[in-house]
Amino acid sequence: PERQCGWDLTFSAPKSVSVLWALANSDLSSAVRRAHDESLKSALSYLEEVAGYSRVGASGERVRASLVFALFEHGTSRALDPQLHTHALLLNVGLRQGGTGSLESREIFRHKMAAGALYRADLSARLDALGISLVRRKNWFEVASIPRELVVEFSKRRREVLDQIDIEQDRFGF
């Protein structure tokens, strides 16, 4: 009961990027997907660099460990709207000198948000390099050529979640 087998770290392209990926010609769609994949690799490499630690021995000596991810890429949301994203299942097993061992999870939690920010920054740079015009929002970006109405139309799952929040707020009075 006190052990974890792993963590699901999900890296999602902004909705307008997913719409572009889904509706573009095959060359541009492939380039957007490659940008997503390379940005994901950058984020996972960062995590391995800063959070790839295991403990060994009775003293709990901290040692470097390679991380093991299982990657599952999806192209739609649960509502079947375009949503390019990858679940990076991080297994709680580090490959270290002399064998394997469980990971020190504090560093993973400490850096998971930074890994997401790195993914988004890397993705925006790669899309910009492809000549795709981007608009910066608060802590994300959107593809300038994708109309807001289209983004909203392909955001059914978000509306479902917001509707559920409204129901819970009415039910519990907060």
PDB file of C-alpha atoms in Angstrom:
ATOM      1  CA  PRO A   1       0.000   0.000   0.000  1.00  0.00           C
ATOM      2  CA  GLU A   2       2.849   2.447   0.581  1.00  0.00           C
ATOM      3  CA  ARG A   3       4.484   1.782  -2.809  1.00  0.00           C
ATOM      4  CA  GLN A   4       3.813   3.363  -6.199  1.00  0.00           C
ATOM      5  CA  CYS A   5       4.354   1.497  -9.448  1.00  0.00           C
ATOM      6  CA  GLY A   6       4.758   4.691 -11.455  1.00  0.00           C
ATOM      7  CA  TRP A   7       3.389   8.035 -12.562  1.00  0.00           C
ATOM      8  CA  ASP A   8       1.460   9.232 -15.623  1.00  0.00           C
ATOM      9  CA  LEU A   9       3.037  12.425 -16.920  1.00  0.00           C
ATOM     10  CA  THR A  10       0.936  13.815 -19.769  1.00  0.00           C
ATOM     11  CA  PHE A  11       2.274  16.286 -22.315  1.00  0.00           C
ATOM     12  CA  SER A  12      -0.466  17.969 -24.362  1.00  0.00           C
ATOM     13  CA  ALA A  13      -0.097  20.320 -27.285  1.00  0.00           C
ATOM     14  CA  PRO A  14      -2.239  23.460 -26.993  1.00  0.00           C
ATOM     15  CA  LYS A  15      -5.657  22.927 -28.561  1.00  0.00           C
ATOM     16  CA  SER A  16      -4.919  25.177 -31.551  1.00  0.00           C
ATOM     17  CA  VAL A  17      -1.782  23.124 -32.296  1.00  0.00           C
ATOM     18  CA  SER A  18      -3.875  19.951 -32.159  1.00  0.00           C
ATOM     19  CA  VAL A  19      -6.417  21.481 -34.545  1.00  0.00           C
ATOM     20  CA  LEU A  20      -3.632  22.521 -36.942  1.00  0.00           C
ATOM     21  CA  TRP A  21      -2.113  19.024 -36.726  1.00  0.00           C
ATOM     22  CA  ALA A  22      -5.484  17.361 -37.419  1.00  0.00           C
ATOM     23  CA  LEU A  23      -6.576  19.595 -40.303  1.00  0.00           C
ATOM     24  CA  ALA A  24      -3.278  20.375 -42.074  1.00  0.00           C
ATOM     25  CA  ASN A  25      -1.950  18.686 -45.179  1.00  0.00           C
ATOM     26  CA  SER A  26       0.136  15.579 -44.540  1.00  0.00           C
ATOM     27  CA  ASP A  27       3.519  17.382 -44.741  1.00  0.00           C
ATOM     28  CA  LEU A  28       2.610  20.051 -42.199  1.00  0.00           C
ATOM     29  CA  SER A  29       0.781  17.555 -39.994  1.00  0.00           C
ATOM     30  CA  SER A  30       3.875  15.326 -39.931  1.00  0.00           C
ATOM     31  CA  ALA A  31       6.111  18.293 -39.114  1.00  0.00           C
ATOM     32  CA  VAL A  32       3.859  19.313 -36.194  1.00  0.00           C
ATOM     33  CA  ARG A  33       3.887  15.767 -34.856  1.00  0.00           C
ATOM     34  CA  ARG A  34       7.693  15.607 -35.118  1.00  0.00           C
ATOM     35  CA  ALA A  35       7.889  18.906 -33.219  1.00  0.00           C
ATOM     36  CA  HIS A  36       5.669  17.426 -30.488  1.00  0.00           C
ATOM     37  CA  ASP A  37       7.799  14.270 -30.314  1.00  0.00           C
ATOM     38  CA  GLU A  38      11.096  16.165 -30.133  1.00  0.00           C
ATOM     39  CA  SER A  39       9.728  18.540 -27.484  1.00  0.00           C
ATOM     40  CA  LEU A  40       8.574  15.543 -25.471  1.00  0.00           C
ATOM     41  CA  LYS A  41      12.069  14.048 -25.685  1.00  0.00           C
ATOM     42  CA  SER A  42      13.539  17.323 -24.410  1.00  0.00           C
ATOM     43  CA  ALA A  43      11.179  17.365 -21.434  1.00  0.00           C
ATOM     44  CA  LEU A  44      11.865  13.720 -20.559  1.00  0.00           C
ATOM     45  CA  SER A  45      15.625  14.244 -20.865  1.00  0.00           C
ATOM     46  CA  TYR A  46      15.331  17.181 -18.488  1.00  0.00           C
ATOM     47  CA  LEU A  47      13.446  15.009 -15.988  1.00  0.00           C
ATOM     48  CA  GLU A  48      16.070  12.308 -16.196  1.00  0.00           C
ATOM     49  CA  GLU A  49      18.823  14.857 -15.642  1.00  0.00           C
ATOM     50  CA  VAL A  50      17.276  16.516 -12.582  1.00  0.00           C
ATOM     51  CA  ALA A  51      15.160  13.712 -11.114  1.00  0.00           C
ATOM     52  CA  GLY A  52      16.899  10.484 -12.095  1.00  0.00           C
ATOM     53  CA  TYR A  53      17.833   9.287  -8.624  1.00  0.00           C
ATOM     54  CA  SER A  54      17.437   6.113  -6.649  1.00  0.00           C
ATOM     55  CA  ARG A  55      18.492   5.161  -3.146  1.00  0.00           C
ATOM     56  CA  VAL A  56      20.676   2.176  -2.389  1.00  0.00           C
ATOM     57  CA  GLY A  57      21.863   0.409   0.730  1.00  0.00           C
ATOM     58  CA  ALA A  58      20.813   0.665   4.353  1.00  0.00           C
ATOM     59  CA  SER A  59      22.054   4.247   4.530  1.00  0.00           C
ATOM     60  CA  GLY A  60      19.867   5.241   1.567  1.00  0.00           C
ATOM     61  CA  GLU A  61      22.760   6.605  -0.476  1.00  0.00           C
ATOM     62  CA  ARG A  62      21.406   8.642  -3.398  1.00  0.00           C
ATOM     63  CA  VAL A  63      22.686   7.427  -6.792  1.00  0.00           C
ATOM     64  CA  ARG A  64      22.022   8.375 -10.427  1.00  0.00           C
ATOM     65  CA  ALA A  65      19.486   6.234 -12.226  1.00  0.00           C
ATOM     66  CA  SER A  66      18.181   6.169 -15.772  1.00  0.00           C
ATOM     67  CA  LEU A  67      14.432   6.586 -16.013  1.00  0.00           C
ATOM     68  CA  VAL A  68      12.161   4.128 -17.817  1.00  0.00           C
ATOM     69  CA  PHE A  69       9.161   5.567 -19.678  1.00  0.00           C
ATOM     70  CA  ALA A  70       6.416   3.871 -21.656  1.00  0.00           C
ATOM     71  CA  LEU A  71       5.022   6.357 -24.189  1.00  0.00           C
ATOM     72  CA  PHE A  72       1.446   6.320 -25.449  1.00  0.00           C
ATOM     73  CA  GLU A  73       0.573   8.960 -28.036  1.00  0.00           C
ATOM     74  CA  HIS A  74      -3.029   9.934 -28.656  1.00  0.00           C
ATOM     75  CA  GLY A  75      -4.598  12.207 -31.242  1.00  0.00           C
ATOM     76  CA  THR A  76      -8.010  12.791 -29.686  1.00  0.00           C
ATOM     77  CA  SER A  77      -9.577  13.755 -26.392  1.00  0.00           C
ATOM     78  CA  ARG A  78     -12.109  11.550 -24.617  1.00  0.00           C
ATOM     79  CA  ALA A  79     -14.767  13.526 -26.497  1.00  0.00           C
ATOM     80  CA  LEU A  80     -12.998  12.617 -29.785  1.00  0.00           C
ATOM     81  CA  ASP A  81     -11.873  16.190 -30.487  1.00  0.00           C
ATOM     82  CA  PRO A  82      -8.367  16.713 -31.901  1.00  0.00           C
ATOM     83  CA  GLN A  83      -5.910  16.601 -28.974  1.00  0.00           C
ATOM     84  CA  LEU A  84      -2.322  15.673 -29.717  1.00  0.00           C
ATOM     85  CA  HIS A  85      -0.862  14.413 -26.446  1.00  0.00           C
ATOM     86  CA  THR A  86       1.424  11.759 -25.034  1.00  0.00           C
ATOM     87  CA  HIS A  87       1.128   9.867 -21.780  1.00  0.00           C
ATOM     88  CA  ALA A  88       4.653   9.250 -20.524  1.00  0.00           C
ATOM     89  CA  LEU A  89       4.248   6.507 -17.939  1.00  0.00           C
ATOM     90  CA  LEU A  90       7.270   6.733 -15.692  1.00  0.00           C
ATOM     91  CA  LEU A  91       7.898   3.348 -14.126  1.00  0.00           C
ATOM     92  CA  ASN A  92       9.122   3.334 -10.539  1.00  0.00           C
ATOM     93  CA  VAL A  93      12.282   1.523 -11.506  1.00  0.00           C
ATOM     94  CA  GLY A  94      15.582   3.234 -12.068  1.00  0.00           C
ATOM     95  CA  LEU A  95      18.378   1.588 -14.013  1.00  0.00           C
ATOM     96  CA  ARG A  96      21.533   2.208 -12.005  1.00  0.00           C
ATOM     97  CA  GLN A  97      25.022   0.820 -11.812  1.00  0.00           C
ATOM     98  CA  GLY A  98      24.751  -2.644 -10.338  1.00  0.00           C
ATOM     99  CA  GLY A  99      21.082  -3.187 -11.093  1.00  0.00           C
ATOM    100  CA  THR A 100      17.739  -1.527 -10.566  1.00  0.00           C
ATOM    101  CA  GLY A 101      15.903   0.210  -7.775  1.00  0.00           C
ATOM    102  CA  SER A 102      12.893   2.355  -7.023  1.00  0.00           C
ATOM    103  CA  LEU A 103      13.038   6.066  -7.763  1.00  0.00           C
ATOM    104  CA  GLU A 104      13.184   8.957  -5.361  1.00  0.00           C
ATOM    105  CA  SER A 105       9.823  10.534  -6.140  1.00  0.00           C
ATOM    106  CA  ARG A 106      10.321  13.939  -4.484  1.00  0.00           C
ATOM    107  CA  GLU A 107      12.519  15.143  -7.335  1.00  0.00           C
ATOM    108  CA  ILE A 108       9.971  14.005  -9.902  1.00  0.00           C
ATOM    109  CA  PHE A 109       7.210  15.998  -8.221  1.00  0.00           C
ATOM    110  CA  ARG A 110       9.516  18.970  -7.715  1.00  0.00           C
ATOM    111  CA  HIS A 111      10.301  19.165 -11.442  1.00  0.00           C
ATOM    112  CA  LYS A 112       7.171  17.902 -13.228  1.00  0.00           C
ATOM    113  CA  MET A 113       5.720  21.385 -13.803  1.00  0.00           C
ATOM    114  CA  ALA A 114       9.076  22.637 -15.100  1.00  0.00           C
ATOM    115  CA  ALA A 115       9.163  19.691 -17.513  1.00  0.00           C
ATOM    116  CA  GLY A 116       5.738  20.713 -18.813  1.00  0.00           C
ATOM    117  CA  ALA A 117       6.878  24.316 -19.232  1.00  0.00           C
ATOM    118  CA  LEU A 118      10.001  23.123 -21.040  1.00  0.00           C
ATOM    119  CA  TYR A 119       7.852  20.992 -23.353  1.00  0.00           C
ATOM    120  CA  ARG A 120       5.654  24.000 -24.248  1.00  0.00           C
ATOM    121  CA  ALA A 121       8.626  26.364 -24.725  1.00  0.00           C
ATOM    122  CA  ASP A 122      10.451  23.826 -26.893  1.00  0.00           C
ATOM    123  CA  LEU A 123       7.303  23.122 -28.915  1.00  0.00           C
ATOM    124  CA  SER A 124       6.671  26.821 -29.533  1.00  0.00           C
ATOM    125  CA  ALA A 125      10.284  27.294 -30.707  1.00  0.00           C
ATOM    126  CA  ARG A 126      10.032  24.319 -33.069  1.00  0.00           C
ATOM    127  CA  LEU A 127       6.699  25.499 -34.501  1.00  0.00           C
ATOM    128  CA  ASP A 128       8.101  28.998 -34.921  1.00  0.00           C
ATOM    129  CA  ALA A 129      11.056  27.499 -36.813  1.00  0.00           C
ATOM    130  CA  LEU A 130       8.524  25.861 -39.146  1.00  0.00           C
ATOM    131  CA  GLY A 131       7.139  29.319 -39.925  1.00  0.00           C
ATOM    132  CA  ILE A 132       3.950  28.868 -37.911  1.00  0.00           C
ATOM    133  CA  SER A 133       2.847  32.190 -36.415  1.00  0.00           C
ATOM    134  CA  LEU A 134       2.091  31.915 -32.696  1.00  0.00           C
ATOM    135  CA  VAL A 135       0.339  34.149 -30.179  1.00  0.00           C
ATOM    136  CA  ARG A 136       1.447  34.106 -26.558  1.00  0.00           C
ATOM    137  CA  ARG A 137      -1.214  33.796 -23.897  1.00  0.00           C
ATOM    138  CA  LYS A 138      -0.671  33.729 -20.103  1.00  0.00           C
ATOM    139  CA  ASN A 139       1.420  30.569 -19.732  1.00  0.00           C
ATOM    140  CA  TRP A 140       0.682  28.959 -23.067  1.00  0.00           C
ATOM    141  CA  PHE A 141       0.523  29.864 -26.741  1.00  0.00           C
ATOM    142  CA  GLU A 142      -1.848  29.403 -29.635  1.00  0.00           C
ATOM    143  CA  VAL A 143      -1.489  29.145 -33.405  1.00  0.00           C
ATOM    144  CA  ALA A 144      -2.426  32.571 -34.750  1.00  0.00           C
ATOM    145  CA  SER A 145      -4.169  31.241 -37.879  1.00  0.00           C
ATOM    146  CA  ILE A 146      -6.580  28.940 -36.013  1.00  0.00           C
ATOM    147  CA  PRO A 147      -9.835  30.827 -35.264  1.00  0.00           C
ATOM    148  CA  ARG A 148     -10.854  30.946 -31.598  1.00  0.00           C
ATOM    149  CA  GLU A 149     -14.309  29.628 -32.568  1.00  0.00           C
ATOM    150  CA  LEU A 150     -12.736  26.478 -33.978  1.00  0.00           C
ATOM    151  CA  VAL A 151     -10.706  25.949 -30.799  1.00  0.00           C
ATOM    152  CA  VAL A 152     -13.890  26.316 -28.735  1.00  0.00           C
ATOM    153  CA  GLU A 153     -15.791  23.957 -31.046  1.00  0.00           C
ATOM    154  CA  PHE A 154     -13.118  21.275 -30.562  1.00  0.00           C
ATOM    155  CA  SER A 155     -13.090  21.691 -26.768  1.00  0.00           C
ATOM    156  CA  LYS A 156     -16.096  19.567 -25.803  1.00  0.00           C
ATOM    157  CA  ARG A 157     -14.227  17.791 -23.001  1.00  0.00           C
ATOM    158  CA  ARG A 158     -13.268  21.140 -21.427  1.00  0.00           C
ATOM    159  CA  ARG A 159     -16.925  22.197 -21.464  1.00  0.00           C
ATOM    160  CA  GLU A 160     -17.905  18.885 -19.830  1.00  0.00           C
ATOM    161  CA  VAL A 161     -15.365  19.445 -17.051  1.00  0.00           C
ATOM    162  CA  LEU A 162     -16.487  23.049 -16.495  1.00  0.00           C
ATOM    163  CA  ASP A 163     -20.128  21.940 -16.407  1.00  0.00           C
ATOM    164  CA  GLN A 164     -19.243  19.325 -13.779  1.00  0.00           C
ATOM    165  CA  ILE A 165     -17.453  21.972 -11.720  1.00  0.00           C
ATOM    166  CA  ASP A 166     -20.579  24.142 -11.849  1.00  0.00           C
ATOM    167  CA  ILE A 167     -22.695  21.185 -10.689  1.00  0.00           C
ATOM    168  CA  GLU A 168     -20.325  20.491  -7.791  1.00  0.00           C
ATOM    169  CA  GLN A 169     -20.255  24.158  -6.807  1.00  0.00           C
ATOM    170  CA  ASP A 170     -24.065  24.273  -6.768  1.00  0.00           C
ATOM    171  CA  ARG A 171     -24.217  20.997  -4.828  1.00  0.00           C
ATOM    172  CA  PHE A 172     -21.678  21.940  -2.163  1.00  0.00           C
ATOM    173  CA  GLY A 173     -22.189  25.686  -2.147  1.00  0.00           C
ATOM    174  CA  PHE A 174     -18.664  26.763  -3.069  1.00  0.00           C
TER     175      PHE A 174
END
